[in-house]
Amino acid sequence: MPVASAANYKFHFDVTTNFLTGHAYTNYAWKFTDKENPVVKITSIDSNWTAGIRMENSEGAKRSSNLYTKKAGNYTLTNNGAKASYKYRLKIWKEKGGKFDRFTMKGKWNPDTY
């Protein structure tokens, strides 16, 4: 994935994955363009597991590529059908691990690059 170092990260998140489902969601954010890619800046990740991240619409449909990482950093996801004037959120999950393993992730994101 390309690194999004000059992106505009507008929306903060601080999430902990759920015990039983193994995933968590950020708050919704509105998308203002059709063509720009979503960006994620992970400032901390408290996990030994690989985390998965993607953008979803309000119906749970996948609207970006998946990102898999164990590290903090700046990332760009590929827009997969996300449209302007709709709300989206990030789904964050552990890729592997036990049913009761949890982790916390903090950062910023934006459904549009700028």
PDB file of C-alpha atoms in Angstrom:
ATOM      1  CA  MET A   1       0.000   0.000   0.000  1.00  0.00           C
ATOM      2  CA  PRO A   2       1.278   3.486  -0.766  1.00  0.00           C
ATOM      3  CA  VAL A   3       2.162   5.631   2.207  1.00  0.00           C
ATOM      4  CA  ALA A   4      -0.066   8.663   2.711  1.00  0.00           C
ATOM      5  CA  SER A   5       2.361  11.077   4.354  1.00  0.00           C
ATOM      6  CA  ALA A   6       0.822  14.336   3.093  1.00  0.00           C
ATOM      7  CA  ALA A   7      -2.820  13.367   3.592  1.00  0.00           C
ATOM      8  CA  ASN A   8      -5.408  15.277   5.610  1.00  0.00           C
ATOM      9  CA  TYR A   9      -6.361  13.083   8.585  1.00  0.00           C
ATOM     10  CA  LYS A  10      -9.537  14.651  10.006  1.00  0.00           C
ATOM     11  CA  PHE A  11     -11.194  12.018  12.183  1.00  0.00           C
ATOM     12  CA  HIS A  12      -9.719  10.539  15.366  1.00  0.00           C
ATOM     13  CA  PHE A  13     -10.322   6.991  16.552  1.00  0.00           C
ATOM     14  CA  ASP A  14      -9.486   5.012  19.685  1.00  0.00           C
ATOM     15  CA  VAL A  15     -11.034   1.541  19.459  1.00  0.00           C
ATOM     16  CA  THR A  16     -10.716  -1.780  21.242  1.00  0.00           C
ATOM     17  CA  THR A  17     -11.797  -4.956  19.505  1.00  0.00           C
ATOM     18  CA  ASN A  18     -14.761  -6.848  20.929  1.00  0.00           C
ATOM     19  CA  PHE A  19     -14.154 -10.071  22.908  1.00  0.00           C
ATOM     20  CA  LEU A  20     -16.516 -12.257  20.907  1.00  0.00           C
ATOM     21  CA  THR A  21     -16.528 -10.737  17.421  1.00  0.00           C
ATOM     22  CA  GLY A  22     -12.870  -9.718  17.324  1.00  0.00           C
ATOM     23  CA  HIS A  23     -13.600  -6.430  15.554  1.00  0.00           C
ATOM     24  CA  ALA A  24     -14.431  -2.783  16.263  1.00  0.00           C
ATOM     25  CA  TYR A  25     -15.696   0.207  14.291  1.00  0.00           C
ATOM     26  CA  THR A  26     -14.788   3.880  14.207  1.00  0.00           C
ATOM     27  CA  ASN A  27     -17.405   6.620  14.142  1.00  0.00           C
ATOM     28  CA  TYR A  28     -18.902   7.473  10.763  1.00  0.00           C
ATOM     29  CA  ALA A  29     -17.429  10.171   8.537  1.00  0.00           C
ATOM     30  CA  TRP A  30     -18.906  11.735   5.392  1.00  0.00           C
ATOM     31  CA  LYS A  31     -17.098  11.344   2.073  1.00  0.00           C
ATOM     32  CA  PHE A  32     -16.886  14.480  -0.103  1.00  0.00           C
ATOM     33  CA  THR A  33     -15.399  13.102  -3.350  1.00  0.00           C
ATOM     34  CA  ASP A  34     -15.952  10.052  -5.546  1.00  0.00           C
ATOM     35  CA  LYS A  35     -12.396   9.416  -6.650  1.00  0.00           C
ATOM     36  CA  GLU A  36     -10.096  10.037  -3.682  1.00  0.00           C
ATOM     37  CA  ASN A  37      -8.796   7.123  -1.632  1.00  0.00           C
ATOM     38  CA  PRO A  38      -9.299   6.731   2.118  1.00  0.00           C
ATOM     39  CA  VAL A  39      -6.254   7.313   4.334  1.00  0.00           C
ATOM     40  CA  VAL A  40      -5.381   5.950   7.770  1.00  0.00           C
ATOM     41  CA  LYS A  41      -2.727   7.110  10.220  1.00  0.00           C
ATOM     42  CA  ILE A  42      -2.203   4.567  13.002  1.00  0.00           C
ATOM     43  CA  THR A  43      -0.500   6.266  15.949  1.00  0.00           C
ATOM     44  CA  SER A  44      -0.489   3.224  18.240  1.00  0.00           C
ATOM     45  CA  ILE A  45      -1.461  -0.408  18.080  1.00  0.00           C
ATOM     46  CA  ASP A  46      -1.442  -2.539  21.207  1.00  0.00           C
ATOM     47  CA  SER A  47      -1.262  -6.009  19.729  1.00  0.00           C
ATOM     48  CA  ASN A  48       0.947  -8.930  18.827  1.00  0.00           C
ATOM     49  CA  TRP A  49      -1.622  -9.897  16.195  1.00  0.00           C
ATOM     50  CA  THR A  50      -1.904  -8.662  12.655  1.00  0.00           C
ATOM     51  CA  ALA A  51      -4.690  -6.099  12.407  1.00  0.00           C
ATOM     52  CA  GLY A  52      -7.010  -5.806   9.424  1.00  0.00           C
ATOM     53  CA  ILE A  53      -8.508  -2.450   8.443  1.00  0.00           C
ATOM     54  CA  ARG A  54     -10.993  -1.495   5.736  1.00  0.00           C
ATOM     55  CA  MET A  55     -13.641   1.135   5.049  1.00  0.00           C
ATOM     56  CA  GLU A  56     -17.314   0.077   5.024  1.00  0.00           C
ATOM     57  CA  ASN A  57     -20.576   1.849   4.291  1.00  0.00           C
ATOM     58  CA  SER A  58     -23.505   2.064   6.709  1.00  0.00           C
ATOM     59  CA  GLU A  59     -24.830  -1.290   5.452  1.00  0.00           C
ATOM     60  CA  GLY A  60     -21.544  -3.088   6.144  1.00  0.00           C
ATOM     61  CA  ALA A  61     -20.470  -3.372   2.501  1.00  0.00           C
ATOM     62  CA  LYS A  62     -16.728  -3.230   1.857  1.00  0.00           C
ATOM     63  CA  ARG A  63     -15.761   0.030   0.111  1.00  0.00           C
ATOM     64  CA  SER A  64     -11.949  -0.104   0.229  1.00  0.00           C
ATOM     65  CA  SER A  65      -9.063  -2.504  -0.037  1.00  0.00           C
ATOM     66  CA  ASN A  66      -7.994  -4.354   3.103  1.00  0.00           C
ATOM     67  CA  LEU A  67      -4.890  -3.267   4.990  1.00  0.00           C
ATOM     68  CA  TYR A  68      -3.007  -5.773   7.157  1.00  0.00           C
ATOM     69  CA  THR A  69      -0.409  -4.434   9.588  1.00  0.00           C
ATOM     70  CA  LYS A  70       1.221  -4.821  12.993  1.00  0.00           C
ATOM     71  CA  LYS A  71       2.809  -1.366  12.917  1.00  0.00           C
ATOM     72  CA  ALA A  72       1.873   2.262  13.383  1.00  0.00           C
ATOM     73  CA  GLY A  73       2.211   4.336  10.221  1.00  0.00           C
ATOM     74  CA  ASN A  74       0.503   6.232   7.412  1.00  0.00           C
ATOM     75  CA  TYR A  75      -1.462   4.166   4.894  1.00  0.00           C
ATOM     76  CA  THR A  76      -3.634   4.675   1.811  1.00  0.00           C
ATOM     77  CA  LEU A  77      -6.477   2.264   1.059  1.00  0.00           C
ATOM     78  CA  THR A  78      -7.868   1.822  -2.452  1.00  0.00           C
ATOM     79  CA  ASN A  79     -11.358   3.230  -2.991  1.00  0.00           C
ATOM     80  CA  ASN A  80     -13.688   0.393  -4.072  1.00  0.00           C
ATOM     81  CA  GLY A  81     -16.939   2.127  -4.984  1.00  0.00           C
ATOM     82  CA  ALA A  82     -17.212   4.704  -2.198  1.00  0.00           C
ATOM     83  CA  LYS A  83     -19.212   7.724  -3.379  1.00  0.00           C
ATOM     84  CA  ALA A  84     -19.484  11.348  -2.301  1.00  0.00           C
ATOM     85  CA  SER A  85     -22.252  12.376   0.125  1.00  0.00           C
ATOM     86  CA  TYR A  86     -22.360   9.010   1.912  1.00  0.00           C
ATOM     87  CA  LYS A  87     -21.091   8.097   5.356  1.00  0.00           C
ATOM     88  CA  TYR A  88     -18.403   5.479   5.964  1.00  0.00           C
ATOM     89  CA  ARG A  89     -16.509   3.991   8.891  1.00  0.00           C
ATOM     90  CA  LEU A  90     -13.434   1.852   9.416  1.00  0.00           C
ATOM     91  CA  LYS A  91     -13.762  -1.770  10.442  1.00  0.00           C
ATOM     92  CA  ILE A  92     -10.751  -2.920  12.476  1.00  0.00           C
ATOM     93  CA  TRP A  93     -10.212  -6.578  13.353  1.00  0.00           C
ATOM     94  CA  LYS A  94      -7.582  -9.067  14.417  1.00  0.00           C
ATOM     95  CA  GLU A  95      -6.561 -11.303  11.560  1.00  0.00           C
ATOM     96  CA  LYS A  96      -5.585 -14.233  13.783  1.00  0.00           C
ATOM     97  CA  GLY A  97      -5.626 -15.050  17.465  1.00  0.00           C
ATOM     98  CA  GLY A  98      -7.880 -16.550  20.061  1.00  0.00           C
ATOM     99  CA  LYS A  99     -11.570 -15.811  20.426  1.00  0.00           C
ATOM    100  CA  PHE A 100     -11.015 -13.742  23.568  1.00  0.00           C
ATOM    101  CA  ASP A 101      -7.899 -11.858  22.427  1.00  0.00           C
ATOM    102  CA  ARG A 102      -8.407  -8.101  22.174  1.00  0.00           C
ATOM    103  CA  PHE A 103      -6.330  -5.144  21.102  1.00  0.00           C
ATOM    104  CA  THR A 104      -6.542  -1.365  21.033  1.00  0.00           C
ATOM    105  CA  MET A 105      -5.708   0.875  18.096  1.00  0.00           C
ATOM    106  CA  LYS A 106      -5.498   4.679  18.016  1.00  0.00           C
ATOM    107  CA  GLY A 107      -5.113   7.041  15.109  1.00  0.00           C
ATOM    108  CA  LYS A 108      -6.753   9.327  12.581  1.00  0.00           C
ATOM    109  CA  TRP A 109      -8.396   8.737   9.227  1.00  0.00           C
ATOM    110  CA  ASN A 110     -10.286  10.349   6.404  1.00  0.00           C
ATOM    111  CA  PRO A 111     -12.508   8.779   3.717  1.00  0.00           C
ATOM    112  CA  ASP A 112     -10.906  11.286   1.291  1.00  0.00           C
ATOM    113  CA  THR A 113      -7.165  11.817   0.860  1.00  0.00           C
ATOM    114  CA  TYR A 114      -7.493  15.597   1.174  1.00  0.00           C
TER     115      TYR A 114
END
